Coordinates of N, CA, C and O in Angstrom, one line a residue:
X1 N 156.4 86.8 124.4 CA 155.0 86.1 124.7 C 154.5 85.8 123.1 O 154.3 86.6 122.3
X2 N 154.1 84.7 123.0 CA 153.5 84.0 121.9 C 152.0 84.3 121.7 O 151.3 83.2 122.1
X3 N 151.4 85.4 121.2 CA 150.1 85.6 121.4 C 149.4 85.3 120.0 O 150.2 85.5 119.0
X4 N 148.2 85.1 120.0 CA 147.4 84.8 118.7 C 147.0 86.2 118.1 O 146.9 87.1 118.9
X5 N 146.5 86.3 117.0 CA 145.8 87.3 116.5 C 144.4 87.3 116.9 O 143.6 86.3 116.9
X6 N 143.5 88.5 116.6 CA 142.2 88.5 116.8 C 141.6 87.9 115.6 O 141.9 88.0 114.6
X7 N 140.6 86.8 116.0 CA 140.0 86.0 114.9 C 139.2 86.8 113.9 O 138.6 87.9 114.3
X8 N 139.2 86.5 112.6 CA 138.6 87.1 111.5 C 137.5 86.4 111.3 O 137.4 85.5 110.4
X9 N 136.4 86.6 112.1 CA 135.2 85.8 111.9 C 133.9 86.7 112.2 O 133.9 87.9 112.8
X10 N 132.8 86.3 111.7 CA 131.6 86.8 111.9 C 130.9 86.1 113.2 O 129.8 86.5 113.4
X11 N 131.4 85.2 113.7 CA 130.7 84.3 114.7 C 130.9 85.0 116.2 O 132.0 85.1 116.5
X12 N 129.6 85.2 116.5 CA 129.6 86.0 118.0 C 130.3 84.9 118.8 O 131.0 85.3 119.8
X13 N 129.9 83.7 118.8 CA 130.3 82.7 119.8 C 131.8 82.7 119.9 O 132.5 82.5 120.8
X14 N 132.3 82.5 118.6 CA 133.9 82.4 118.5 C 134.5 83.5 119.1 O 135.7 83.5 119.8
X15 N 134.0 84.8 118.8 CA 134.6 86.1 119.4 C 134.5 86.1 120.7 O 135.3 86.4 121.6
X16 N 133.3 85.7 121.3 CA 133.0 85.8 122.6 C 134.0 84.8 123.5 O 134.6 85.2 124.5
X17 N 134.2 83.6 122.9 CA 135.1 82.6 123.5 C 136.6 83.2 123.5 O 137.3 83.0 124.6
X18 N 136.9 83.9 122.5 CA 138.3 84.5 122.3 C 138.4 85.6 123.4 O 139.5 85.5 124.2
X19 N 137.5 86.3 123.6 CA 137.8 87.6 124.5 C 137.4 87.1 126.0 O 137.8 87.8 126.9
X20 N 136.9 85.9 126.1 CA 136.9 85.5 127.4 C 138.2 85.0 128.0 O 138.6 85.0 129.2
X21 N 139.2 84.8 127.0 CA 140.6 84.3 127.4 C 141.6 85.2 127.1 O 142.7 84.9 127.0
X22 N 141.2 86.4 126.5 CA 142.2 87.4 126.0 C 141.9 88.8 126.6 O 140.7 89.1 126.9
X23 N 142.9 89.7 126.6 CA 142.8 90.9 127.1 C 143.1 91.9 126.1 O 143.9 91.8 125.3
X24 N 142.0 92.9 125.9 CA 141.9 93.8 124.8 C 143.3 94.7 124.6 O 143.7 94.9 123.6
X25 N 143.8 95.0 125.7 CA 145.0 95.9 125.8 C 146.1 95.2 125.2 O 147.1 96.0 124.8
X26 N 146.0 93.9 125.1 CA 147.2 93.1 124.5 C 147.2 93.3 122.8 O 148.0 92.7 122.0
X27 N 146.0 93.8 122.4 CA 145.9 93.7 120.9 C 145.6 95.2 120.3 O 145.1 95.5 119.4
X28 N 146.0 96.3 121.2 CA 145.8 97.6 120.7 C 146.4 98.0 119.3 O 145.7 98.6 118.7
X29 N 147.5 97.4 119.0 CA 148.0 97.6 117.7 C 147.1 97.2 116.5 O 147.5 97.4 115.5
X30 N 146.2 96.3 116.8 CA 145.4 95.5 115.7 C 144.1 96.2 115.6 O 143.3 95.7 114.8
X31 N 143.9 97.1 116.5 CA 142.5 97.6 116.5 C 142.3 98.9 115.7 O 143.4 99.5 115.4
X32 N 141.1 99.1 115.0 CA 141.0 100.1 114.2 C 139.6 100.8 114.4 O 138.6 100.1 114.8
X33 N 139.6 102.0 114.6 CA 138.1 102.7 114.6 C 137.3 102.5 113.3 O 137.8 102.6 112.3
X34 N 136.0 102.4 113.7 CA 135.2 102.1 112.6 C 134.2 103.3 112.7 O 133.7 103.7 113.7
X35 N 133.7 103.7 111.3 CA 132.6 104.8 111.4 C 131.1 104.3 111.2 O 130.3 105.0 111.5
X36 N 131.1 103.1 110.7 CA 129.8 102.6 110.4 C 129.6 101.3 111.3 O 130.4 101.0 112.0
X37 N 128.2 101.1 111.5 CA 127.9 100.1 112.4 C 128.6 98.8 112.1 O 128.6 98.4 110.9
X38 N 128.9 97.9 113.1 CA 129.6 96.6 112.6 C 128.4 95.6 112.6 O 128.4 94.8 111.6
X39 N 127.3 95.7 113.3 CA 126.3 94.7 113.2 C 125.1 95.6 112.5 O 124.4 96.4 113.0
X40 N 124.5 95.1 111.5 CA 123.4 95.7 110.9 C 122.1 95.2 111.3 O 121.7 94.1 111.0
X41 N 121.4 96.0 111.9 CA 120.0 95.8 112.3 C 119.0 96.4 111.4 O 118.0 97.1 111.9
X42 N 118.9 96.1 110.2 CA 118.1 96.7 109.3 C 117.3 95.5 108.3 O 117.8 94.5 108.4
X43 N 116.3 96.1 107.8 CA 115.5 95.0 106.8 C 115.3 95.9 105.7 O 115.0 97.1 105.8
X44 N 115.1 95.4 104.6 CA 114.8 95.9 103.4 C 113.2 95.6 103.0 O 113.0 94.4 103.3
X45 N 112.6 96.6 102.6 CA 111.3 96.3 102.3 C 111.0 96.9 100.8 O 111.5 98.1 100.5
X46 N 110.4 96.1 99.9 CA 110.3 96.6 98.6 C 108.9 97.3 98.4 O 108.0 96.8 98.8
X47 N 108.9 98.3 97.9 CA 107.7 99.2 97.7 C 107.7 99.6 96.1 O 108.6 99.8 95.4
X48 N 106.5 100.0 95.9 CA 106.3 100.5 94.5 C 106.6 101.9 94.5 O 106.8 102.6 95.6
X49 N 107.0 102.5 93.3 CA 107.6 103.7 93.3 C 106.5 104.6 93.8 O 106.9 105.7 94.5
X50 N 105.3 104.5 93.5 CA 104.3 105.5 94.1 C 104.1 105.5 95.6 O 103.9 106.3 96.3
X51 N 104.2 104.3 96.1 CA 104.3 104.1 97.6 C 105.3 104.9 98.1 O 105.3 105.5 99.1
X52 N 106.6 104.8 97.6 CA 107.8 105.2 98.2 C 107.7 107.0 98.1 O 108.1 107.5 98.9
X53 N 107.0 107.3 96.9 CA 106.9 108.7 96.5 C 106.0 109.3 97.6 O 106.2 110.5 98.4
X54 N 104.7 108.5 98.1 CA 103.9 109.0 99.1 C 104.6 109.1 100.4 O 104.5 110.1 101.3
X55 N 105.4 108.1 100.8 CA 106.2 108.1 102.0 C 107.1 109.3 102.0 O 107.1 109.9 103.3
X56 N 107.8 109.4 100.9 CA 108.7 110.7 100.9 C 108.0 111.9 101.4 O 108.5 112.8 101.9
X57 N 106.9 112.0 100.7 CA 106.1 113.3 100.8 C 105.7 113.5 102.2 O 105.6 114.6 102.8
X58 N 105.0 112.3 102.8 CA 104.7 112.5 104.2 C 105.8 112.8 105.1 O 105.6 113.6 106.1
X59 N 106.8 112.2 105.0 CA 108.0 112.4 105.8 C 108.6 113.8 105.6 O 109.0 114.4 106.8
X60 N 108.7 114.2 104.6 CA 109.2 115.7 104.3 C 108.3 116.6 105.0 O 108.7 117.5 105.5
X61 N 106.9 116.3 105.0 CA 106.0 117.3 105.4 C 106.1 117.2 107.0 O 105.6 118.4 107.7
X62 N 106.7 116.3 107.6 CA 106.8 116.1 109.1 C 108.3 116.6 109.4 O 108.6 116.6 110.5
X63 N 109.2 116.8 108.5 CA 110.6 117.2 108.7 C 111.5 115.8 109.1 O 112.6 116.3 109.8
X64 N 111.0 114.8 108.8 CA 111.9 113.6 109.1 C 112.1 112.8 107.8 O 111.7 113.0 106.8
X65 N 113.1 111.8 107.9 CA 113.5 111.0 106.8 C 112.5 110.1 106.6 O 111.7 109.6 107.6
X66 N 112.3 109.4 105.4 CA 111.4 108.4 105.0 C 111.5 107.2 106.1 O 110.7 106.5 106.5
X67 N 113.0 106.9 106.3 CA 113.2 105.7 107.0 C 112.6 106.0 108.5 O 112.2 105.0 109.2
X68 N 112.9 107.1 109.1 CA 112.3 107.4 110.4 C 110.7 107.3 110.5 O 110.1 106.7 111.5
X69 N 110.1 107.7 109.3 CA 108.8 107.7 109.5 C 108.3 106.3 109.3 O 107.3 105.8 110.1
X70 N 108.9 105.5 108.7 CA 108.6 104.0 108.5 C 108.7 103.3 109.9 O 108.1 102.5 110.4
X71 N 110.0 103.7 110.3 CA 110.3 103.0 111.7 C 109.3 103.5 112.8 O 108.6 102.6 113.6
X72 N 108.8 104.8 112.9 CA 107.7 105.1 113.7 C 106.4 104.4 113.5 O 105.8 103.8 114.2
X73 N 106.1 104.1 112.3 CA 104.8 103.2 111.9 C 105.1 101.9 112.4 O 104.1 101.4 113.1
X74 N 106.2 101.3 112.2 CA 106.4 99.9 112.8 C 106.3 99.8 114.3 O 105.7 98.9 115.0
X75 N 106.9 100.8 114.8 CA 106.9 100.8 116.5 C 105.4 101.1 116.9 O 104.9 100.3 117.8
X76 N 104.6 101.9 116.2 CA 103.5 102.2 116.7 C 102.5 100.9 116.6 O 101.7 100.5 117.3
X77 N 102.7 100.2 115.5 CA 102.1 99.0 115.1 C 102.3 97.8 116.1 O 101.6 97.2 116.8
X78 N 103.5 97.7 116.6 CA 103.9 96.8 117.7 C 103.4 97.1 118.8 O 103.0 96.2 119.5
X79 N 103.5 98.4 119.2 CA 102.8 99.0 120.6 C 101.5 98.6 120.7 O 100.9 98.4 121.7
X80 N 100.6 98.5 119.5 CA 99.2 98.4 119.4 C 98.8 96.9 119.5 O 97.7 96.6 119.7
X81 N 99.8 96.0 119.6 CA 99.5 94.5 119.7 C 99.1 94.4 121.1 O 98.5 93.9 121.8

């Protein structure tokens, strides 16, 4: 069988089109396990050092990471809309 290789692309559309016409089991030897997320759903926020220091202190007092504290705040604000 003359099969193609898995496309090396970041295009969701191109990958979707490829997998619509191919079977994953035909490419098992090309697959690799990844430990990090493939799609990054994050955003970077610039803070003053004093602001970050306060957030870190607040998060530590609650036993959570600064990232989780900020995420809670964002979710609360969205829910309040």
